[in-house]
Tab-separated table of N, CA and C in Angstrom:
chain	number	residue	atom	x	y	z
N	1	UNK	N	-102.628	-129.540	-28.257
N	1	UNK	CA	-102.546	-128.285	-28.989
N	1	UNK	C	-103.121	-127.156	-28.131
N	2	UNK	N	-102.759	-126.049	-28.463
N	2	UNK	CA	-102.780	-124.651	-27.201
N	2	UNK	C	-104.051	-124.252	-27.895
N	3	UNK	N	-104.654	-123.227	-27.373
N	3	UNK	CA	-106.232	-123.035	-27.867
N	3	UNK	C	-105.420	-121.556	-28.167
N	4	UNK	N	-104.253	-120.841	-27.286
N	4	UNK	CA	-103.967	-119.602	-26.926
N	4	UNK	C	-103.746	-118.728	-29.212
N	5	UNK	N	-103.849	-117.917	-28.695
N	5	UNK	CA	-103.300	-116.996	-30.765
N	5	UNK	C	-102.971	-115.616	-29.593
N	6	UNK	N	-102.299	-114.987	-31.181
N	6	UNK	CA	-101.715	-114.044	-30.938
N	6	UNK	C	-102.434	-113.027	-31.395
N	7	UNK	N	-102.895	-111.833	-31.245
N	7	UNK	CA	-103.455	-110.842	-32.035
N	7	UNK	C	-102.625	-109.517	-31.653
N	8	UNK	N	-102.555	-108.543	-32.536
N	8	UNK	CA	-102.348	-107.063	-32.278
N	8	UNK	C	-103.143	-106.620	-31.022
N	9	UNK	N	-102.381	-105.846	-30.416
N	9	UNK	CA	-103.617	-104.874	-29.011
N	9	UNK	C	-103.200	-103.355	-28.994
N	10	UNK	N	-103.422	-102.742	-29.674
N	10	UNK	CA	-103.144	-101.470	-29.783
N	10	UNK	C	-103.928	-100.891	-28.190
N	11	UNK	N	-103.723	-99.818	-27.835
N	11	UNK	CA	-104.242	-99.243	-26.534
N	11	UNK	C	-103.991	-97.888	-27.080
N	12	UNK	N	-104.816	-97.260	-26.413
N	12	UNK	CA	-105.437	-95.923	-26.963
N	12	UNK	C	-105.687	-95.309	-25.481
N	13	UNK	N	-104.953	-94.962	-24.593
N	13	UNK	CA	-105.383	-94.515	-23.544
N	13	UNK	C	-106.015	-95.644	-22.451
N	14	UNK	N	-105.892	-96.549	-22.623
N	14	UNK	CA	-106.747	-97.511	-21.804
N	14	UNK	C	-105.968	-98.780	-20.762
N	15	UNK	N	-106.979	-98.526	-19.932
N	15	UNK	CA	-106.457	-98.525	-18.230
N	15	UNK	C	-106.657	-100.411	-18.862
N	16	UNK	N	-105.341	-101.079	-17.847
N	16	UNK	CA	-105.978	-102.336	-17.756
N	16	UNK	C	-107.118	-102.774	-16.731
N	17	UNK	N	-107.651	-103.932	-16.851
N	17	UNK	CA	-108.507	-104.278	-15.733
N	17	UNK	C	-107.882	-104.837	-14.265
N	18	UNK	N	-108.667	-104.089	-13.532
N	18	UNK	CA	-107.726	-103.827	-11.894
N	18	UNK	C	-107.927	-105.647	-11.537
N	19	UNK	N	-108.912	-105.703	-11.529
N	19	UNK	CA	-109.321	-107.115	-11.293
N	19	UNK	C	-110.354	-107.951	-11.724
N	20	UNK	N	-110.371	-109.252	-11.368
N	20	UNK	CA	-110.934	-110.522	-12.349
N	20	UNK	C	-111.788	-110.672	-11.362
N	21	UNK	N	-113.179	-111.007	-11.055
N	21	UNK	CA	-113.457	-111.838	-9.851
N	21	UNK	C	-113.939	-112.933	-10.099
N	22	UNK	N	-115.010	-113.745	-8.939
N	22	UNK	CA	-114.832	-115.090	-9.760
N	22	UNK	C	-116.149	-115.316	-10.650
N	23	UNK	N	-115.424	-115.950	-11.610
N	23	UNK	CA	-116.796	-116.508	-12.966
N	23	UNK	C	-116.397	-115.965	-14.129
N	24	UNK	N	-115.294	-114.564	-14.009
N	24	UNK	CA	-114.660	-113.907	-14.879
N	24	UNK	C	-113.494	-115.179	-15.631
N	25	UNK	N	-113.623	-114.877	-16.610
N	25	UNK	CA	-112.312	-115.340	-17.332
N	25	UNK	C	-111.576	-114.458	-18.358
N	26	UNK	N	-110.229	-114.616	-17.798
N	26	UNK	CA	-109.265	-114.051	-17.997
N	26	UNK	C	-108.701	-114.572	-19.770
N	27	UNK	N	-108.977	-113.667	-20.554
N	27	UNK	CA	-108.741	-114.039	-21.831
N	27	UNK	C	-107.383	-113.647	-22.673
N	28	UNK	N	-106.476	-112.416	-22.176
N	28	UNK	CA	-105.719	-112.061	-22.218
N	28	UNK	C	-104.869	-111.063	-21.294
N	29	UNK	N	-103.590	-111.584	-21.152
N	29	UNK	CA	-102.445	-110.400	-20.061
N	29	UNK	C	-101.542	-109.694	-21.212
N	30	UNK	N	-101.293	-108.577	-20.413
N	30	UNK	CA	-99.931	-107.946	-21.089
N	30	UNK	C	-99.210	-108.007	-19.938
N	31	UNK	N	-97.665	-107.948	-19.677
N	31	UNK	CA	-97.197	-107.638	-18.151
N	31	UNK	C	-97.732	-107.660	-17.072
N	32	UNK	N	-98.446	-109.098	-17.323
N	32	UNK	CA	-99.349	-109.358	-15.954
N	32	UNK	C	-100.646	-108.576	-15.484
N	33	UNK	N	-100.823	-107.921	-16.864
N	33	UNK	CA	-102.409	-107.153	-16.474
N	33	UNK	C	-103.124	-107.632	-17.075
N	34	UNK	N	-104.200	-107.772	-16.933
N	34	UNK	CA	-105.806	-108.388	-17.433
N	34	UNK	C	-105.561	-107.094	-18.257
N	35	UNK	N	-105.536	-107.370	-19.856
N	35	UNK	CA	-106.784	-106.749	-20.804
N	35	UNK	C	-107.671	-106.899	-21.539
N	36	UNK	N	-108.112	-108.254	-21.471
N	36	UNK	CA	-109.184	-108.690	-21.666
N	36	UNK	C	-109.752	-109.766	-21.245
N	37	UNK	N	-111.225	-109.965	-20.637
N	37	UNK	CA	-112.131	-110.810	-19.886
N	37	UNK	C	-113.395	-111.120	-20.778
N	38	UNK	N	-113.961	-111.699	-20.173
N	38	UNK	CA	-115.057	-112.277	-20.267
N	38	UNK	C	-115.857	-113.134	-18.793
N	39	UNK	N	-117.358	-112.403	-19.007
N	39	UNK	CA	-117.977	-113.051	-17.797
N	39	UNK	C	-119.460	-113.082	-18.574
N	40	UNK	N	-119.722	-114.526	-18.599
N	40	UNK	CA	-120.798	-114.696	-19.238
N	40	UNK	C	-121.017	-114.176	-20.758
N	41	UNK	N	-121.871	-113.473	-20.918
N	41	UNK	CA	-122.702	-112.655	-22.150
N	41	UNK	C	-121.661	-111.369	-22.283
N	42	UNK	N	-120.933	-111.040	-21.175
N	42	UNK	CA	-119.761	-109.350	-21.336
N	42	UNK	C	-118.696	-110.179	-22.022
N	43	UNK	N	-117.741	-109.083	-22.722
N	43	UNK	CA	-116.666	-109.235	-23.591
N	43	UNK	C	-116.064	-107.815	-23.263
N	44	UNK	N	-114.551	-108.063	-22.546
N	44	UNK	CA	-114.337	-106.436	-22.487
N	44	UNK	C	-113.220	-106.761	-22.927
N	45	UNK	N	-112.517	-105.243	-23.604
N	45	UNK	CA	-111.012	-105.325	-23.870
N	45	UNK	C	-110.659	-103.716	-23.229
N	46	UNK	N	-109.595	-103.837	-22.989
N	46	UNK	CA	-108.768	-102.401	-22.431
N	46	UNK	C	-107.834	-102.032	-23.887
N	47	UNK	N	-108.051	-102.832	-25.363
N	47	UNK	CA	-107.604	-102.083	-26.126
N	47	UNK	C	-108.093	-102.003	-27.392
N	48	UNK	N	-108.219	-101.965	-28.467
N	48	UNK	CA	-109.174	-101.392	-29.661
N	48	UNK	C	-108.708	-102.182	-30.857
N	49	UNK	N	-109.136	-103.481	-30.960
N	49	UNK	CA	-109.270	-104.416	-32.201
N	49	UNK	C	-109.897	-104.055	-33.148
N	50	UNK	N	-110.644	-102.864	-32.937
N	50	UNK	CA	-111.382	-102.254	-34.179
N	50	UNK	C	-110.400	-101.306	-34.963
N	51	UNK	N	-108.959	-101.174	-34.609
N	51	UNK	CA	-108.076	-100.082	-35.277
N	51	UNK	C	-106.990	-100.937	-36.145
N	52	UNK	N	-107.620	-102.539	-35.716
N	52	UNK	CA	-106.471	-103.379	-36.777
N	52	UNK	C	-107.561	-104.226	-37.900
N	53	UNK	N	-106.857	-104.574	-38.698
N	53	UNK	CA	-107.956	-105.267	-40.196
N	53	UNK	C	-107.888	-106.809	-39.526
N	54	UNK	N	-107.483	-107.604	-38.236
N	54	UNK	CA	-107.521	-108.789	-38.103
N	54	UNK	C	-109.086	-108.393	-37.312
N	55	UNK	N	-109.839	-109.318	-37.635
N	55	UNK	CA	-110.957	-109.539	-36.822
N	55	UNK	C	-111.561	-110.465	-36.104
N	56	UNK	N	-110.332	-111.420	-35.403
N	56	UNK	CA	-110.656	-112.864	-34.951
N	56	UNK	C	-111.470	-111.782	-33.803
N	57	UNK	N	-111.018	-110.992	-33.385
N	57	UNK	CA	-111.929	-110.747	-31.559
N	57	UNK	C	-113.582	-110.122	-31.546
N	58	UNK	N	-113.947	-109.741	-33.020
N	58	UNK	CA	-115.159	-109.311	-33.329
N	58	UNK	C	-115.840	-110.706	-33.811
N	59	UNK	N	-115.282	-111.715	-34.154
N	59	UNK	CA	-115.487	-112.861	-34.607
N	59	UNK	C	-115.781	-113.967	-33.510
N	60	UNK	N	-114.938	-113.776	-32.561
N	60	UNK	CA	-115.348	-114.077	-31.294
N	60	UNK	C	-116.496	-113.967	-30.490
N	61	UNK	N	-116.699	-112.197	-30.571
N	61	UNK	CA	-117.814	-111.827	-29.964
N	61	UNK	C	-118.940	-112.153	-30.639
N	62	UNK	N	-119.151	-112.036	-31.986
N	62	UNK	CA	-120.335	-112.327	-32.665
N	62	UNK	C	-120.621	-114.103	-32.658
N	63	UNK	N	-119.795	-114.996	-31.941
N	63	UNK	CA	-119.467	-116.480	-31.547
N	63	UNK	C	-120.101	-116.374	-30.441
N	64	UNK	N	-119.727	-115.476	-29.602
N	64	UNK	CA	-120.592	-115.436	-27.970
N	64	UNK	C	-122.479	-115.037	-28.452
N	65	UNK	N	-122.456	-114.415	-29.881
N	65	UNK	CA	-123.667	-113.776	-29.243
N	65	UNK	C	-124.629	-114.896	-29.826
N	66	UNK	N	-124.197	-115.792	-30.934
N	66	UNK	CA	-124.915	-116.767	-31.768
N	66	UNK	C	-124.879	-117.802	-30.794
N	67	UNK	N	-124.066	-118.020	-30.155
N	67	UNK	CA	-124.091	-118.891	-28.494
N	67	UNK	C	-125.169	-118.651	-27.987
N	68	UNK	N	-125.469	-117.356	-27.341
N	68	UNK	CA	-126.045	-117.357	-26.396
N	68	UNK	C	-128.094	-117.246	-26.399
């Protein structure tokens, strides 16, 4: 079974990420661009999950922070 889901990514002006380096993980592409990573304790997105009512990616993050 795939671990991968689908969510909305609205973008609001926002650049994808130029690059991954290593230790980064690559959590989501659009057309082959990184817009969202993770490295360690960081959580970045290049688009705004806070403008849709799904909240798996705030659910996520608050998963990283009870992790850590």
């Amino acid at each position: 079974m795939s671990d991968k889901f689908y969510v909305s990514m609205p973008f609001i002006r926002a650049p994808y990420i130029a690059e991954a380096g290593e230790g980064v993980e690559v959590l989501a592409e659009v057309d082959n661009h990184v817009v969202a990573a993770r490295e360690k304790n960081m959580l970045v997105t290049s688009f705004h999950p806070e403008v849709t009512e799904d909240t798996r990616i705030h659910e996520y993050f608050i998963d990283m922070v009870l992790k850590s």
